[in-house]
mmCIF file of C-alpha atoms in Angstrom:
data_model
loop_
_atom_site.group_PDB
_atom_site.id
_atom_site.type_symbol
_atom_site.label_atom_id
_atom_site.label_comp_id
_atom_site.label_asym_id
_atom_site.label_seq_id
_atom_site.Cartn_x
_atom_site.Cartn_y
_atom_site.Cartn_z
ATOM 1 C CA ASP R 508 10.733 46.330 62.845
ATOM 2 C CA ALA R 509 9.084 49.063 60.771
ATOM 3 C CA LEU R 510 9.329 47.186 57.480
ATOM 4 C CA ASP R 511 7.725 44.079 58.953
ATOM 5 C CA THR R 512 4.978 45.906 60.849
ATOM 6 C CA TYR R 513 4.154 48.761 58.511
ATOM 7 C CA GLY R 514 5.642 47.625 55.187
ATOM 8 C CA VAL R 515 7.683 50.824 54.883
ATOM 9 C CA ALA R 516 10.919 52.338 56.197
ATOM 10 C CA LEU R 517 12.982 55.420 55.346
ATOM 11 C CA LEU R 518 16.775 55.161 55.422
ATOM 12 C CA GLN R 519 18.019 58.714 55.707
ATOM 13 C CA GLY R 520 21.354 59.416 54.044
ATOM 14 C CA ALA R 521 21.710 55.800 52.910
ATOM 15 C CA ILE R 522 23.459 56.853 49.687
ATOM 16 C CA GLU R 523 26.231 59.422 49.863
ATOM 17 C CA SER R 524 25.823 62.729 48.054
ATOM 18 C CA GLU R 525 28.871 61.993 45.878
ATOM 19 C CA ASP R 526 27.288 58.738 44.702
ATOM 20 C CA ILE R 527 24.018 60.547 43.940
ATOM 21 C CA LYS R 528 25.937 63.152 41.941
ATOM 22 C CA LYS R 529 27.683 60.389 39.966
ATOM 23 C CA LEU R 530 24.317 58.753 39.221
ATOM 24 C CA ARG R 531 22.885 62.063 38.013
ATOM 25 C CA ASP R 532 25.866 62.739 35.769
ATOM 26 C CA GLU R 533 25.835 59.290 34.171
ATOM 27 C CA LEU R 534 22.065 59.400 33.621
ATOM 28 C CA GLY R 535 22.122 62.609 31.612
ATOM 29 C CA PHE R 536 21.426 65.329 34.157
ATOM 30 C CA LEU R 537 22.975 68.559 32.874
ATOM 31 C CA ASN R 538 25.625 69.882 35.280
ATOM 32 C CA GLY R 539 24.281 67.522 37.920
ATOM 33 C CA LYS R 540 20.817 69.132 37.739
ATOM 34 C CA LEU R 541 17.628 67.862 36.142
ATOM 35 C CA THR R 542 16.949 70.757 33.789
ATOM 36 C CA ARG R 543 15.672 68.561 30.953
ATOM 37 C CA ARG R 544 11.986 67.730 30.814
ATOM 38 C CA ALA R 545 10.994 64.073 30.979
ATOM 39 C CA THR R 546 10.644 63.662 27.215
ATOM 40 C CA GLU R 547 14.027 65.295 26.556
ATOM 41 C CA LEU R 548 15.815 63.091 29.061
ATOM 42 C CA GLY R 549 14.033 60.003 27.743
ATOM 43 C CA GLN R 550 15.091 60.809 24.183
ATOM 44 C CA TRP R 551 18.686 61.305 25.330
ATOM 45 C CA LEU R 552 18.660 57.932 27.098
ATOM 46 C CA GLN R 553 17.293 56.201 23.985
ATOM 47 C CA GLN R 554 19.871 57.898 21.791
ATOM 48 C CA MET R 555 22.587 56.526 24.042
ATOM 49 C CA ASP R 556 20.967 53.067 24.177
ATOM 50 C CA PRO R 557 17.907 52.044 22.082
ATOM 51 C CA ASN R 558 17.293 49.207 24.570
ATOM 52 C CA VAL R 559 15.861 51.696 27.060
ATOM 53 C CA GLY R 560 12.090 51.331 27.156
ATOM 54 C CA MET R 561 9.746 54.118 28.181
ATOM 55 C CA GLY R 562 6.159 54.365 29.329
ATOM 56 C CA ARG R 563 3.696 56.965 30.590
ATOM 57 C CA TYR R 564 1.048 55.550 32.927
ATOM 58 C CA THR R 565 -0.132 58.859 34.384
ATOM 59 C CA PHE R 566 0.031 62.362 32.910
ATOM 60 C CA GLY R 567 3.421 64.040 33.346
ATOM 61 C CA ARG R 568 5.256 61.009 34.725
ATOM 62 C CA LEU R 569 7.763 59.156 32.518
ATOM 63 C CA HIS R 570 9.125 55.709 33.409
ATOM 64 C CA CYS R 571 12.484 54.933 31.772
ATOM 65 C CA LEU R 572 13.144 51.196 32.007
ATOM 66 C CA LEU R 573 16.866 50.582 32.424
ATOM 67 C CA ARG R 574 16.888 46.875 33.217
ATOM 68 C CA GLY R 575 18.481 45.044 30.291
ATOM 69 C CA SER R 576 20.279 48.156 29.050
ATOM 70 C CA PRO R 577 24.012 47.438 28.677
ATOM 71 C CA GLU R 578 24.657 51.181 28.832
ATOM 72 C CA PHE R 579 22.576 52.177 31.860
ATOM 73 C CA GLU R 580 21.715 49.103 33.935
ATOM 74 C CA PRO R 581 25.222 48.987 35.505
ATOM 75 C CA THR R 582 24.806 52.638 36.478
ATOM 76 C CA ALA R 583 21.345 52.081 37.925
ATOM 77 C CA VAL R 584 22.326 49.054 40.001
ATOM 78 C CA ALA R 585 25.384 50.829 41.421
ATOM 79 C CA ALA R 586 23.092 51.728 44.316
ATOM 80 C CA HIS R 587 22.685 48.002 44.997
ATOM 81 C CA ALA R 588 25.736 47.986 47.262
ATOM 82 C CA ALA R 589 23.949 50.302 49.704
ATOM 83 C CA VAL R 590 20.823 48.143 49.932
ATOM 84 C CA ALA R 591 22.160 44.597 49.397
ATOM 85 C CA PRO R 592 22.373 43.667 53.116
ATOM 86 C CA LEU R 593 18.760 44.741 53.635
ATOM 87 C CA VAL R 594 17.597 42.778 50.576
ATOM 88 C CA TYR R 595 19.007 39.538 51.919
ATOM 89 C CA SER R 596 17.887 40.251 55.506
ATOM 90 C CA TYR R 597 14.343 41.046 54.351
ATOM 91 C CA PHE R 598 13.914 37.877 52.305
ATOM 92 C CA LYS R 599 15.493 35.719 55.009
ATOM 93 C CA THR R 600 13.039 37.078 57.580
ATOM 94 C CA ALA R 601 10.037 36.968 55.233
ATOM 95 C CA THR R 602 10.705 33.339 54.280
ATOM 96 C CA LYS R 603 11.396 32.426 57.942
ATOM 97 C CA GLY R 604 14.970 31.539 57.112
ATOM 98 C CA ASN R 605 14.046 29.039 54.416
ATOM 99 C CA MET R 606 16.216 30.430 51.618
ATOM 100 C CA GLU R 607 17.712 27.165 50.369
ATOM 101 C CA ASN R 608 15.318 26.795 47.453
ATOM 102 C CA GLU R 609 14.690 30.502 46.902
ATOM 103 C CA LYS R 610 16.388 32.766 44.370
ATOM 104 C CA ILE R 611 16.228 36.551 44.465
ATOM 105 C CA PHE R 612 16.411 38.561 41.264
ATOM 106 C CA LEU R 613 16.354 42.209 40.239
ATOM 107 C CA SER R 614 12.960 42.486 38.566
ATOM 108 C CA GLU R 615 13.038 46.214 37.843
ATOM 109 C CA ALA R 616 15.499 49.076 37.482
ATOM 110 C CA GLN R 617 14.012 52.326 36.258
ATOM 111 C CA ILE R 618 14.103 56.084 36.500
ATOM 112 C CA ILE R 619 10.807 57.898 37.103
ATOM 113 C CA ILE R 620 10.732 61.558 36.069
ATOM 114 C CA ASN R 621 7.934 63.790 37.347
ATOM 115 C CA ASP R 622 7.404 66.817 35.140
ATOM 116 C CA PRO R 623 5.729 69.948 36.519
ATOM 117 C CA LEU R 624 1.972 69.399 36.920
ATOM 118 C CA ALA R 625 2.356 65.590 36.843
ATOM 119 C CA GLU R 626 -0.832 63.982 38.155
ATOM 120 C CA THR R 627 -1.260 61.748 41.177
ATOM 121 C CA GLN R 628 -1.009 58.006 40.541
ATOM 122 C CA GLY R 629 -3.687 55.542 41.553
ATOM 123 C CA TRP R 630 -3.096 53.333 44.572
ATOM 124 C CA HIS R 631 -1.167 50.215 43.590
ATOM 125 C CA LEU R 632 1.119 47.484 44.860
ATOM 126 C CA ASP R 633 4.209 46.113 43.156
ATOM 127 C CA ASN R 634 3.602 42.376 43.629
ATOM 128 C CA ALA R 635 0.229 40.814 44.447
ATOM 129 C CA SER R 636 1.378 37.187 44.550
ATOM 130 C CA GLY R 637 1.409 37.131 48.353
ATOM 131 C CA ARG R 638 5.089 36.202 48.312
ATOM 132 C CA PRO R 639 7.828 38.524 49.661
ATOM 133 C CA ALA R 640 9.050 41.367 47.451
ATOM 134 C CA ILE R 641 10.919 44.575 48.198
ATOM 135 C CA THR R 642 11.199 47.939 46.415
ATOM 136 C CA PHE R 643 13.691 50.769 46.907
ATOM 137 C CA LEU R 644 12.899 54.331 45.815
ATOM 138 C CA VAL R 645 15.913 56.625 45.706
ATOM 139 C CA PRO R 646 15.283 60.322 44.937
ATOM 140 C CA LEU R 647 18.002 61.765 42.729
ATOM 141 C CA THR R 648 16.788 65.274 43.486
ATOM 142 C CA ASP R 649 15.282 66.715 46.665
ATOM 143 C CA ILE R 650 11.527 66.123 46.646
ATOM 144 C CA HIS R 651 9.241 68.441 48.609
ATOM 145 C CA HIS R 652 5.729 67.575 49.717
ATOM 146 C CA ASP R 653 4.132 69.105 46.607
ATOM 147 C CA ARG R 654 6.749 67.925 44.096
ATOM 148 C CA GLY R 655 5.819 64.284 43.501
ATOM 149 C CA SER R 656 6.381 62.603 46.850
ATOM 150 C CA GLN R 657 4.906 59.218 47.858
ATOM 151 C CA ALA R 658 1.894 58.236 49.962
ATOM 152 C CA ILE R 659 1.731 54.834 51.671
ATOM 153 C CA LEU R 660 -0.983 52.888 53.490
ATOM 154 C CA PRO R 661 0.982 51.367 56.401
ATOM 155 C CA GLY R 662 0.239 47.722 57.117
ATOM 156 C CA SER R 663 -1.577 47.153 53.819
ATOM 157 C CA HIS R 664 1.086 44.607 52.821
ATOM 158 C CA ARG R 665 -0.479 42.211 55.313
ATOM 159 C CA PHE R 666 -3.622 41.977 53.193
ATOM 160 C CA CYS R 667 -1.705 40.089 50.501
ATOM 161 C CA GLU R 668 0.416 37.987 52.846
ATOM 162 C CA GLY R 669 -0.330 34.431 51.769
ATOM 163 C CA ASP R 670 0.649 32.761 55.059
ATOM 164 C CA LEU R 671 -2.040 34.532 57.107
ATOM 165 C CA SER R 672 -5.762 33.891 57.416
ATOM 166 C CA LEU R 673 -8.146 36.590 56.211
ATOM 167 C CA SER R 674 -8.964 37.689 59.765
ATOM 168 C CA GLN R 675 -5.241 37.966 60.592
ATOM 169 C CA ARG R 676 -4.611 39.971 57.451
ATOM 170 C CA LEU R 677 -7.406 42.423 58.166
ATOM 171 C CA GLY R 678 -6.478 42.736 61.844
ATOM 172 C CA SER R 679 -2.791 43.462 61.173
ATOM 173 C CA CYS R 680 -3.620 45.894 58.385
ATOM 174 C CA PHE R 681 -6.156 47.929 60.333
ATOM 175 C CA ARG R 682 -4.085 48.022 63.525
ATOM 176 C CA ALA R 683 -1.234 49.655 61.607
ATOM 177 C CA LEU R 684 -3.598 52.063 59.837
ATOM 178 C CA CYS R 685 -5.206 53.082 63.122
ATOM 179 C CA GLU R 686 -1.766 53.793 64.604
ATOM 180 C CA SER R 687 -0.854 56.026 61.662
ATOM 181 C CA HIS R 688 -4.360 57.501 61.229
ATOM 182 C CA GLY R 689 -4.371 56.342 57.614
ATOM 183 C CA ALA R 690 -1.968 57.174 54.817
ATOM 184 C CA ILE R 691 1.472 58.569 55.580
ATOM 185 C CA PHE R 692 3.557 60.858 53.384
ATOM 186 C CA VAL R 693 7.305 60.661 52.839
ATOM 187 C CA ALA R 694 7.658 64.434 52.442
ATOM 188 C CA THR R 695 5.670 66.922 54.500
ATOM 189 C CA PRO R 696 5.556 70.746 54.563
ATOM 190 C CA GLU R 697 8.113 70.548 57.409
ATOM 191 C CA ARG R 698 10.373 67.830 55.962
ATOM 192 C CA LYS R 699 11.650 67.240 52.442
ATOM 193 C CA TRP R 700 12.542 63.841 50.993
ATOM 194 C CA ALA R 701 16.233 64.448 50.426
ATOM 195 C CA ALA R 702 18.269 63.030 47.561
ATOM 196 C CA GLY R 703 19.909 59.839 48.805
ATOM 197 C CA ASP R 704 17.230 59.040 51.414
ATOM 198 C CA VAL R 705 16.071 55.547 50.457
ATOM 199 C CA LEU R 706 12.384 54.683 50.811
ATOM 200 C CA VAL R 707 12.021 50.938 51.392
ATOM 201 C CA LEU R 708 8.663 49.344 50.584
ATOM 202 C CA ASP R 709 7.427 45.831 51.056
ATOM 203 C CA GLY R 710 6.355 44.948 47.502
ATOM 204 C CA ARG R 711 2.839 44.171 48.749
ATOM 205 C CA VAL R 712 2.170 47.528 50.424
ATOM 206 C CA MET R 713 -0.245 49.958 48.759
ATOM 207 C CA HIS R 714 1.341 53.236 47.705
ATOM 208 C CA LYS R 715 1.102 55.973 45.081
ATOM 209 C CA GLY R 716 3.122 58.831 43.635
ATOM 210 C CA LEU R 717 1.684 62.252 44.391
ATOM 211 C CA ALA R 718 1.245 65.195 42.055
ATOM 212 C CA ASN R 719 4.071 67.555 41.169
ATOM 213 C CA GLU R 720 2.422 70.913 41.695
ATOM 214 C CA GLY R 721 5.548 72.909 40.926
ATOM 215 C CA LEU R 722 6.287 74.862 37.763
ATOM 216 C CA GLY R 723 10.072 74.587 37.919
ATOM 217 C CA ALA R 724 12.445 71.695 37.269
ATOM 218 C CA PRO R 725 11.218 68.086 37.200
ATOM 219 C CA THR R 726 12.019 65.640 39.995
ATOM 220 C CA ALA R 727 13.458 62.164 39.490
ATOM 221 C CA MET R 728 13.900 58.951 41.409
ATOM 222 C CA LEU R 729 15.614 55.636 40.853
ATOM 223 C CA VAL R 730 13.541 52.502 41.511
ATOM 224 C CA LEU R 731 15.078 49.094 42.217
ATOM 225 C CA ARG R 732 12.759 46.143 42.788
ATOM 226 C CA TYR R 733 13.650 42.638 43.973
ATOM 227 C CA ASP R 734 11.453 39.550 43.803
ATOM 228 C CA LEU R 735 11.691 35.791 44.115
ATOM 229 C CA THR R 736 12.076 33.924 40.823
ATOM 230 C CA ASP R 737 8.988 31.798 41.470
ATOM 231 C CA SER R 738 6.762 34.850 42.068
ATOM 232 C CA PRO R 739 7.615 37.623 39.578
ATOM 233 C CA PRO R 740 5.441 40.755 39.427
ATOM 234 C CA PRO R 741 2.647 41.606 39.042
ATOM 235 C CA GLY R 742 1.701 38.294 40.694
ATOM 236 C CA SER R 743 -2.015 38.299 39.798
ATOM 237 C CA GLY R 744 -4.518 39.157 37.113
ATOM 238 C CA ARG R 745 -5.791 42.593 36.228
ATOM 239 C CA GLY R 746 -9.073 42.065 38.071
ATOM 240 C CA PHE R 747 -7.424 41.542 41.456
ATOM 241 C CA LEU R 748 -5.081 44.493 40.917
ATOM 242 C CA ARG R 749 -8.050 46.756 40.179
ATOM 243 C CA PHE R 750 -9.872 45.397 43.232
ATOM 244 C CA MET R 751 -6.859 46.200 45.429
ATOM 245 C CA SER R 752 -6.622 49.702 43.983
ATOM 246 C CA ARG R 753 -10.287 50.373 44.751
ATOM 247 C CA LEU R 754 -9.966 48.849 48.212
ATOM 248 C CA ALA R 755 -6.994 51.113 48.947
ATOM 249 C CA ARG R 756 -8.871 54.190 47.691
ATOM 250 C CA THR R 757 -11.875 53.349 49.881
ATOM 251 C CA THR R 758 -9.652 52.682 52.889
ATOM 252 C CA ASP R 759 -7.876 55.996 52.376
ATOM 253 C CA HIS R 760 -11.192 57.866 52.274
ATOM 254 C CA LEU R 761 -12.408 56.104 55.441
ATOM 255 C CA PHE R 762 -9.301 57.006 57.403
ATOM 256 C CA ARG R 763 -9.407 60.596 56.157
ATOM 257 C CA LEU R 764 -12.885 60.753 57.681
ATOM 258 C CA TYR R 765 -11.631 58.976 60.822
ATOM 259 C CA ALA R 766 -8.792 61.487 61.184
ATOM 260 C CA ALA R 767 -11.179 64.415 60.704
ATOM 261 C CA VAL R 768 -13.529 63.347 63.480
#
């Protein structure tokens, strides 16, 4: 299927609009709308629960870490019911049915808020251990192509798949990239990424958040990440993660040139 071949799938309408509205209300959106800037919403979350951690890894993008928060983690993982069957199915397939000695855990639950003029992230992967991992990105607001969408390099998860030889990894990766003509984008000028549409990523696929070029309200998404207990993220040292980021950037440039000619 798409997740196995390309490392990415989009489940349109996976979470009902009423459930999205409830999430927004419980996470501090005013009147169901994200009118607060990232810093304001982060401060509100910390006032409600000091256990909420925060971090800025690119300009204009705030990560609010809800895992471990007695106040907000139950709210964040409420979306788990919609994705639970896929979580188990993915790991069962990825481990070839050998789940007897494997344990799945929720490694991350966070809200990412993209303020106006937030910069593009660098290419990255969520788990570089080579073992299966899966990430769900759930927009809590509609995200248009220039409002902080996501870019993905289809098939790049194969490069870190530990059960394959190097030639198999490269072959699978480049076949998928040739089919897609390089990076793909969740939102396009013709199609928005609607609130409740769940983006499913193999944890080993290369992806990045795009810039928010708007000057209006911020955008926000919920991120749930699942890993195996014996291979928690990031799964490797900083050197390999930087190498993968540079490899992804180079690959993206090559396929941009390929698409142009």
